[in-house]
mmCIF file of C-alpha atoms and ligand atoms in Angstrom:
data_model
loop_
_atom_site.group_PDB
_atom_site.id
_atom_site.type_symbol
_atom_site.label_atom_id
_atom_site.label_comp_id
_atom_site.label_asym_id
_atom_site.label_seq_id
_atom_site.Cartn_x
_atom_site.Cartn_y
_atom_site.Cartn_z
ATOM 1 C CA UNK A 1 147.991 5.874 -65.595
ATOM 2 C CA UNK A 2 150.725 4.554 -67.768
ATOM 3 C CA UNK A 3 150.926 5.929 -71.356
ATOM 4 C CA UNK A 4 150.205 3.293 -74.236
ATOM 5 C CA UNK A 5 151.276 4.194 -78.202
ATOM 6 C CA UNK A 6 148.730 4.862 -80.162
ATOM 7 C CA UNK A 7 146.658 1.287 -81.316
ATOM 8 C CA UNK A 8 148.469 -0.591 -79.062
ATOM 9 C CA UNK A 9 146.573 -3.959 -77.748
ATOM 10 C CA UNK A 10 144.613 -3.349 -74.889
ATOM 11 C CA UNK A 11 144.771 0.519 -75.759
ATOM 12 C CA UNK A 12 141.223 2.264 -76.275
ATOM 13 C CA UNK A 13 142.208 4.404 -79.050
ATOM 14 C CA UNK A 14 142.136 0.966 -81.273
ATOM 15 C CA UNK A 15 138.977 0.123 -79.331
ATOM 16 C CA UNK A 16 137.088 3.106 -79.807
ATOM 17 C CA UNK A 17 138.624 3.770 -83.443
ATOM 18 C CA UNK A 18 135.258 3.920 -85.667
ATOM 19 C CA UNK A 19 133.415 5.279 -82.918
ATOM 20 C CA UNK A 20 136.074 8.905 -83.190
ATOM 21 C CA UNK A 21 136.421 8.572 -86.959
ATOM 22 C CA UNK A 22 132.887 8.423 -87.622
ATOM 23 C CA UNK A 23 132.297 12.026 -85.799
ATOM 24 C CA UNK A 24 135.140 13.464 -87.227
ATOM 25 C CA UNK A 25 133.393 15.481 -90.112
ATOM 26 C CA UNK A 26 136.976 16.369 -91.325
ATOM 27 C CA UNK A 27 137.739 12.949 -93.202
ATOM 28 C CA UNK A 28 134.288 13.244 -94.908
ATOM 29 C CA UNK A 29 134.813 12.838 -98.587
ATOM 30 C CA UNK A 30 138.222 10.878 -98.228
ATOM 31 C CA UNK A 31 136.366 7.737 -99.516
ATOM 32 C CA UNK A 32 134.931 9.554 -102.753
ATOM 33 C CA UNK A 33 138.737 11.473 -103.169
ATOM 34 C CA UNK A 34 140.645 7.652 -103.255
ATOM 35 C CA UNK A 35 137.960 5.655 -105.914
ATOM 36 C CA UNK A 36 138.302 8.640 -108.378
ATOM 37 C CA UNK A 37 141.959 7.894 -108.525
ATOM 38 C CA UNK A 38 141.003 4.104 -109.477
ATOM 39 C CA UNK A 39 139.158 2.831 -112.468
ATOM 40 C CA UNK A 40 136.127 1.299 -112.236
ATOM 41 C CA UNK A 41 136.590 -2.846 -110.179
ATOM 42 C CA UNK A 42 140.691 -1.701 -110.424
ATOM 43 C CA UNK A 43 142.842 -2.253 -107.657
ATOM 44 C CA UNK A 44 144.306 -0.750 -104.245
ATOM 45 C CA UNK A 45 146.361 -1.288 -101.767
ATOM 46 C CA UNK A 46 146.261 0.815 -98.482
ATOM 47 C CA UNK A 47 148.790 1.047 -96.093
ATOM 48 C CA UNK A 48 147.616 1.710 -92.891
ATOM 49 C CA UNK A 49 144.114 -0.120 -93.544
ATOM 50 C CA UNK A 50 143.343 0.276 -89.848
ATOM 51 C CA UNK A 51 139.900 -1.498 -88.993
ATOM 52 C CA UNK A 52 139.147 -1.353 -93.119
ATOM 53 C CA UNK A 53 136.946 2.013 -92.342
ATOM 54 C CA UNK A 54 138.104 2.858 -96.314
ATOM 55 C CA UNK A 55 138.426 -0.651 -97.296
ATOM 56 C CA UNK A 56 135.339 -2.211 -96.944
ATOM 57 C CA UNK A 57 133.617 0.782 -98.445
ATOM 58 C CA UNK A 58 136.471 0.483 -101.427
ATOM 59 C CA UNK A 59 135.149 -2.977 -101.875
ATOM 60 C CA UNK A 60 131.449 -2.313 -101.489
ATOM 61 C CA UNK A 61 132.361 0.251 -104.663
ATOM 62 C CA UNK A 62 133.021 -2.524 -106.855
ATOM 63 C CA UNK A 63 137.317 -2.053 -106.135
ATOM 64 C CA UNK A 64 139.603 -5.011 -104.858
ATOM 65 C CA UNK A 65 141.751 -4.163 -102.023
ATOM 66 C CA UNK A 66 144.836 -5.274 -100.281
ATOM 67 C CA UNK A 67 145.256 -3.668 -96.895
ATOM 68 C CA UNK A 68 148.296 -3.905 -94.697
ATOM 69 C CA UNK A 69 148.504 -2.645 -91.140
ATOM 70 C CA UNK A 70 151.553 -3.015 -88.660
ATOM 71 C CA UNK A 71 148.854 -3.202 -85.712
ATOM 72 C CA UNK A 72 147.229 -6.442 -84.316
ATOM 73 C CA UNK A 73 143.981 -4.594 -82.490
ATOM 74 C CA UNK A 74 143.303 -3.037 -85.527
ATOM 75 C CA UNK A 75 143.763 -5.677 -87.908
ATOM 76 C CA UNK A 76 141.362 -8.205 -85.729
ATOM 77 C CA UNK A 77 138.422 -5.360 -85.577
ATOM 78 C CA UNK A 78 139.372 -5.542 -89.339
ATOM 79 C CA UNK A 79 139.122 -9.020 -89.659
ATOM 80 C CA UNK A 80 135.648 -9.342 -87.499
ATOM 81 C CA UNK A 81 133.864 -6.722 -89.901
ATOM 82 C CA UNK A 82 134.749 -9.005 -92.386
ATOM 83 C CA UNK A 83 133.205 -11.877 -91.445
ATOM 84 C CA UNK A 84 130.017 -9.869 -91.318
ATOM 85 C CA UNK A 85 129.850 -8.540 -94.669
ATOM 86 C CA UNK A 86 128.351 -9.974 -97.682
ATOM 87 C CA UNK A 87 130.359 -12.417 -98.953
ATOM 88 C CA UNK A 88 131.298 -11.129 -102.671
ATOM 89 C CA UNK A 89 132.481 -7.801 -100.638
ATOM 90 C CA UNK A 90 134.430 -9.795 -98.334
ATOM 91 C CA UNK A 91 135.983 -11.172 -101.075
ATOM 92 C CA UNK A 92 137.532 -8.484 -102.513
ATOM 93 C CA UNK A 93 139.003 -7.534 -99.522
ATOM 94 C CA UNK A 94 142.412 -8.942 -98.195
ATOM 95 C CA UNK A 95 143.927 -8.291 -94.640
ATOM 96 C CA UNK A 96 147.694 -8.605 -93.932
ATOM 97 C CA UNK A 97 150.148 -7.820 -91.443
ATOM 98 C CA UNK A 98 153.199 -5.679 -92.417
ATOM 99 C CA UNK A 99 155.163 -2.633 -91.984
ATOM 100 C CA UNK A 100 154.756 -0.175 -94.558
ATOM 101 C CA UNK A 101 158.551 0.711 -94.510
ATOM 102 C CA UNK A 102 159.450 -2.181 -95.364
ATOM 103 C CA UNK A 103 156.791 -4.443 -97.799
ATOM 104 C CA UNK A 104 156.920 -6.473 -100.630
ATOM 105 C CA UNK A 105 154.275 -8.318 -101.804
ATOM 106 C CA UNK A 106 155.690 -9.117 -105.134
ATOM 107 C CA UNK A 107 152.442 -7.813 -107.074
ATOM 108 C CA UNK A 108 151.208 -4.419 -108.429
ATOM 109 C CA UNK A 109 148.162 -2.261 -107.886
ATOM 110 C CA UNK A 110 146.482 0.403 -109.489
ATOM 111 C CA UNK A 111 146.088 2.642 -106.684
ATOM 112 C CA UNK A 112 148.595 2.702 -103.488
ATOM 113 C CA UNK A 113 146.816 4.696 -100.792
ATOM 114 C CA UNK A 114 147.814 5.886 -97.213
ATOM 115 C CA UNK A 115 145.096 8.026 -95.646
ATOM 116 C CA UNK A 116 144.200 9.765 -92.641
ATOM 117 C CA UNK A 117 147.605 10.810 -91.632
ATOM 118 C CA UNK A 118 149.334 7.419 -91.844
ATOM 119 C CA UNK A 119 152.483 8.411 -93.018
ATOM 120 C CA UNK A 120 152.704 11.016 -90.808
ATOM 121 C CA UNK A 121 152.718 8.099 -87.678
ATOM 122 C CA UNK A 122 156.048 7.147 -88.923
ATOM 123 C CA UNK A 123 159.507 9.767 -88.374
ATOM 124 C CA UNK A 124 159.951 11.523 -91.801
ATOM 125 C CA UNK A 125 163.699 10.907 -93.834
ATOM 126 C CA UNK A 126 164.038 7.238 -94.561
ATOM 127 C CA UNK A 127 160.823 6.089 -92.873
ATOM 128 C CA UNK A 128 158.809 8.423 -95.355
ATOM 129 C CA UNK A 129 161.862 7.408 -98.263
ATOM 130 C CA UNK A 130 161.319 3.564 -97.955
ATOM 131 C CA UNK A 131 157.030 3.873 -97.463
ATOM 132 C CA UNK A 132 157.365 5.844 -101.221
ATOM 133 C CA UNK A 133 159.977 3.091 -102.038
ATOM 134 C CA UNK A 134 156.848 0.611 -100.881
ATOM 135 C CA UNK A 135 154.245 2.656 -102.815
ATOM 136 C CA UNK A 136 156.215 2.681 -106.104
ATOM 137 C CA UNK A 137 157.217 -0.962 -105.877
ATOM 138 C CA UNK A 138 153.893 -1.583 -105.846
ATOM 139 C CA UNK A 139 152.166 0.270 -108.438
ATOM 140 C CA UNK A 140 151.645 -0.260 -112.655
ATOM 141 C CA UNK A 141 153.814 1.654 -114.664
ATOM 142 C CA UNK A 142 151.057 4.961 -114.842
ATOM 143 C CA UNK A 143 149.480 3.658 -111.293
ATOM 144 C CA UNK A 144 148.926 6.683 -108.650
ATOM 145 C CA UNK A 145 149.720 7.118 -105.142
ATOM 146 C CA UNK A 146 147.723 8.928 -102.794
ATOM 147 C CA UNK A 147 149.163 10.421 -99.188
ATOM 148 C CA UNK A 148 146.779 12.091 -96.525
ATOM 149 C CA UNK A 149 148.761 14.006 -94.618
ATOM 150 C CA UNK A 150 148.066 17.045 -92.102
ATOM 151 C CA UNK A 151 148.597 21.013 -92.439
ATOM 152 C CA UNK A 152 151.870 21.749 -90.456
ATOM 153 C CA UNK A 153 149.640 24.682 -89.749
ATOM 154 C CA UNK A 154 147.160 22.575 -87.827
ATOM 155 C CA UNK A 155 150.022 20.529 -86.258
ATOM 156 C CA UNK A 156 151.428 23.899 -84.563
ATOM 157 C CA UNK A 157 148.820 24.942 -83.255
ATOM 158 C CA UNK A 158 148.064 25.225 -79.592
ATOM 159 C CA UNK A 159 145.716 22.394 -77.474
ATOM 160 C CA UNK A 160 142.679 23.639 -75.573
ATOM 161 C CA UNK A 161 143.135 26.310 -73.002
ATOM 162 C CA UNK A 162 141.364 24.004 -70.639
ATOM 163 C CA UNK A 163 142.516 20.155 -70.809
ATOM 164 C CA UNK A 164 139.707 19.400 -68.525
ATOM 165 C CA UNK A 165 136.783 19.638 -71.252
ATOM 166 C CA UNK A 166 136.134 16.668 -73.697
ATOM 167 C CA UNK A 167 137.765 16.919 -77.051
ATOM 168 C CA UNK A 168 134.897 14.578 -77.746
ATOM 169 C CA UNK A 169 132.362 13.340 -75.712
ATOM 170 C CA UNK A 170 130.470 10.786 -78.106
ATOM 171 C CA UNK A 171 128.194 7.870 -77.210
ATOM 172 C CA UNK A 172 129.643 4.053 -77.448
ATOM 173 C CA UNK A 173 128.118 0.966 -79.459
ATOM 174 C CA UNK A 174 127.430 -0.249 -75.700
ATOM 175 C CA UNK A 175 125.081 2.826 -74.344
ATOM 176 C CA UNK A 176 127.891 4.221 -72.531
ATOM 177 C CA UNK A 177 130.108 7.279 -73.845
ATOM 178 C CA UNK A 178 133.653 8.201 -74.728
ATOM 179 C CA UNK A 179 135.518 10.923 -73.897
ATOM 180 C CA UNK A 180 138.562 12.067 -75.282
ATOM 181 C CA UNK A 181 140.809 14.971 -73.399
ATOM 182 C CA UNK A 182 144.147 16.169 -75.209
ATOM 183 C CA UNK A 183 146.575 16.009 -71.764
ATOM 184 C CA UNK A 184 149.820 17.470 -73.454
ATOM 185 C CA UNK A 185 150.226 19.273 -77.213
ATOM 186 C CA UNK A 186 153.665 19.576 -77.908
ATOM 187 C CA UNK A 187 154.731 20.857 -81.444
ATOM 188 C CA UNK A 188 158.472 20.421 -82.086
ATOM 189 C CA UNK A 189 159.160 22.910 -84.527
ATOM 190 C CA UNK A 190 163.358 21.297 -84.971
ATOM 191 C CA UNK A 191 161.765 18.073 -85.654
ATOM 192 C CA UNK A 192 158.573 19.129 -87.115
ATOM 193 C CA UNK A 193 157.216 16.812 -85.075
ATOM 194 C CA UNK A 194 153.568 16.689 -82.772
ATOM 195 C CA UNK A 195 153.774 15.123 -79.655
ATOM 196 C CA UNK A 196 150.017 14.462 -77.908
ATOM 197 C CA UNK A 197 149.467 12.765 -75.285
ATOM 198 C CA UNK A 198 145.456 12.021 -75.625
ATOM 199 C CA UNK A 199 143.427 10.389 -72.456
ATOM 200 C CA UNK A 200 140.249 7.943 -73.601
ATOM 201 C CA UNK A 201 137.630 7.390 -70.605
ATOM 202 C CA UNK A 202 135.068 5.247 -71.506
ATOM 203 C CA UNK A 203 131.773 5.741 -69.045
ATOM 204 C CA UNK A 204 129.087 3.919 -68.307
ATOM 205 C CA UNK A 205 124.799 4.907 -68.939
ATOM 206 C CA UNK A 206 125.268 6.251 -65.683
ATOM 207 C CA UNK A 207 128.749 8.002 -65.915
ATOM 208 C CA UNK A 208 130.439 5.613 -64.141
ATOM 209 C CA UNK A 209 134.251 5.261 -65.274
ATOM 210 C CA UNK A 210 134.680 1.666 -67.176
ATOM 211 C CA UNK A 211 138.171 2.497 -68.673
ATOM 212 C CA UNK A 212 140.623 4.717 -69.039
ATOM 213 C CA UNK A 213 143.609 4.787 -71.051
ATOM 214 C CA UNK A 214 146.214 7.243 -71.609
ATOM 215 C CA UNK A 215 147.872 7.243 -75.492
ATOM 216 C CA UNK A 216 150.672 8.768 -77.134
ATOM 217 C CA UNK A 217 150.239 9.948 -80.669
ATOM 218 C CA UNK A 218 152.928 11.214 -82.951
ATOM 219 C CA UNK A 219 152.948 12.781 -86.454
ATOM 220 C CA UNK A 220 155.950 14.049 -88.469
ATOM 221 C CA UNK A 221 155.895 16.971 -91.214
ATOM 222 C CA UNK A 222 157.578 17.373 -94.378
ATOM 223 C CA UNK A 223 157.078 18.219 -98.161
ATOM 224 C CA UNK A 224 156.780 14.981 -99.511
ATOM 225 C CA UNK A 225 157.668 15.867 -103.267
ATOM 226 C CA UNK A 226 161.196 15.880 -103.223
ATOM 227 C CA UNK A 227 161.447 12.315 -100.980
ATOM 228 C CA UNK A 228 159.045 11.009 -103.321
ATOM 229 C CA UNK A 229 160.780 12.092 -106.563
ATOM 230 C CA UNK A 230 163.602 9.840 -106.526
ATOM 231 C CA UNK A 231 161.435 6.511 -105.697
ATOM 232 C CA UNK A 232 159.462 7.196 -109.756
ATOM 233 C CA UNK A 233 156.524 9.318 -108.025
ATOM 234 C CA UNK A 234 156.080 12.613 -109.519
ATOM 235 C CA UNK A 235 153.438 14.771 -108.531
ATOM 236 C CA UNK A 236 150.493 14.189 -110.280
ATOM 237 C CA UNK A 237 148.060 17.562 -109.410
ATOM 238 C CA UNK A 238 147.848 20.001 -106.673
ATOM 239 C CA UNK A 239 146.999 18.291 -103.273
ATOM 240 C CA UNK A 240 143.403 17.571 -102.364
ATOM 241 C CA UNK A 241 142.270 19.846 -99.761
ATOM 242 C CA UNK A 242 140.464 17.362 -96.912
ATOM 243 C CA UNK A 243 138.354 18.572 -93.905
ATOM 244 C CA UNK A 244 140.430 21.771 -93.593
ATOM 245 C CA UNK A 245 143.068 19.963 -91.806
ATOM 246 C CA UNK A 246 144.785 17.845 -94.332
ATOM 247 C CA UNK A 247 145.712 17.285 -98.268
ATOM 248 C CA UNK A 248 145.986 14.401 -100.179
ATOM 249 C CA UNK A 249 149.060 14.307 -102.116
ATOM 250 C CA UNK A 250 148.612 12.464 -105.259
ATOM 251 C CA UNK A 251 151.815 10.971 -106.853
ATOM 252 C CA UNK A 252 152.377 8.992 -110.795
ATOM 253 C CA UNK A 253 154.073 6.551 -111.398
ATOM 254 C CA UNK A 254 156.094 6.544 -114.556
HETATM 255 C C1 SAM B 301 144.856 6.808 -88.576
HETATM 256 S S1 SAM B 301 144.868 5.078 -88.838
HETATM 257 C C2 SAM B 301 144.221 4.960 -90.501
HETATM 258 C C3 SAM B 301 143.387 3.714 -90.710
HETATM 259 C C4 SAM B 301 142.606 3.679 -92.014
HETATM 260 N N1 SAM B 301 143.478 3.783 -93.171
HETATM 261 C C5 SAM B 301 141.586 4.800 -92.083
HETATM 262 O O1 SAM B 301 141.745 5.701 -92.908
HETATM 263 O O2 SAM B 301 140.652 4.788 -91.284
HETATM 264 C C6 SAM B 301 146.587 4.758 -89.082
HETATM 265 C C7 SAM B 301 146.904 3.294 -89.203
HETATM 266 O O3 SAM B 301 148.244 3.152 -89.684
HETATM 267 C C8 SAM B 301 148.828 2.043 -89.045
HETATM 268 N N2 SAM B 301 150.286 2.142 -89.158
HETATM 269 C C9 SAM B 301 151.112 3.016 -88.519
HETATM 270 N N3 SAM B 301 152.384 2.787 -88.879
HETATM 271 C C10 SAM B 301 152.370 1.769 -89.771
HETATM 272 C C11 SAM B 301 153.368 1.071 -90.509
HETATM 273 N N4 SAM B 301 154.673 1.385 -90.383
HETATM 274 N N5 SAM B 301 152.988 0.087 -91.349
HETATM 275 C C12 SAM B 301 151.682 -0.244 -91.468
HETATM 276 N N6 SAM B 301 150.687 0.355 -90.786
HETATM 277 C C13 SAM B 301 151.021 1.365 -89.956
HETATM 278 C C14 SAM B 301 148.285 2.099 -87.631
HETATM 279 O O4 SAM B 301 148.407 0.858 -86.979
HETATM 280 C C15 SAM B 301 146.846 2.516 -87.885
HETATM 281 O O5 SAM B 301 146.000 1.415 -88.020
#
């Protein structure tokens, strides 16, 4: 089996995206943490928006949003949950391509957020420099920015002793399940950097294999603070604790 990045086209962690996120019980409360950081109907732009798991419900909240995403397969999920929403929340949300590194939209927001782990996806030093660059550039004067990132405690720590049982073994839209088994762990404490390597096999009602796909997925560590200082975000409160696993950083601008 040949290893695909993580939400890569064809891959089945993009496919199966909503079906893992909405059993993971540790991003529960994320959505209620971001629209206390906006006024009421203000508005938001995510990087990372995914398949609009936070966006939609943003807009359904009264907020407008702007989300950007540097990956096709999860932009068109995005796009066809769009079409079937009512249409004054579909309106309030907008769907682009870009790289969060490296975007100007030439507008501010009230909010800039980038949850479940998104900045960790990208190699810390000037990747995280020029995504705070991003998040500043694109915020009011008095705007906030809001970064879910993991525990380097949680990163660290070792995979299953036995790689053959599920991670997750939940059933699909389709009447089938998916199972997820972590194949390699690899924390790189020089780099503070997780390597996994997770395999997605998607069965049948009968348990019949459909698909299988192996995916790499990388996240990078580092106090944000002192990157973030020097792009106009200050911290703005402790972090958020989130799901035991993560914090949301919260950043001002000035
Ligand atoms: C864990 S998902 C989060 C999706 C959504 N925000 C949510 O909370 O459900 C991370 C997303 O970040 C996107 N991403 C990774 N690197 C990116 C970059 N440099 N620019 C924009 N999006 C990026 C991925 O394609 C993926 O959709």
């Amino acid at each position: 089996m040949t290893t695909r990045p993580y939400y890569a086209e064809k891959g089945l962690s993009a496919a199966f995206y909503d079906t893992v996120t909405a059993a993971d019980t540790r991003l529960e409360g994320d959505l209620d943490i971001y629209s206390r950081l906006a006024p009421a109907g203000g508005s938001i732009l995510e990087l990372g928006v995914g398949t609009g798991r936070l966006a939609f419900a943003l807009a359904e909240r009264g907020f407008t949003v702007v989300g950007v995403d540097i990956a096709p397969a999860m932009l068109a999920q995005a796009a066809a949950k769009q079409a079937d929403l009512p249409a004054t929340v579909a309106a309030r949300v907008e769907l682009k391509r870009g790289d969060m590194t490296a975007l100007d939209l030439k507008k501010t927001f009230d909010l800039v957020i980038c949850p479940y782990f998104t900045l960790a996806h990208v190699p810390r030093g000037m990747a995280w420099k020029n995504t705070f660059a991003t998040a500043s550039r694109h915020l009011r004067a008095g705007g906030l920015a809001a970064f879910h990132l993991p525990l380097v405690d949680i990163m660290r720590a070792p995979g299953p002793a036995d790689s053959s049982r599920p991670v997750l073994n939940e059933p699909t839209p389709t009447g089938g399940r998916l199972q997820l088994f972590i194949r390699e762990r690899i924390f790189r404490e020089e780099f503070s950097r997780l390597d996994q390597t997770i395999d997605y096999v998607e069965l049948d009602a009968r348990g019949a294999v459909l698909r299988q796909s192996s995916e790499r997925l990388t996240y990078y560590h580092t106090d944000p603070a002192p990157l973030a200082a020097p792009l106009g975000l200050t911290a703005d409160r402790d972090p958020i604790p989130l799901g035991g696993v993560g914090e949301v950083h919260v950043f001002l601008k000035a």
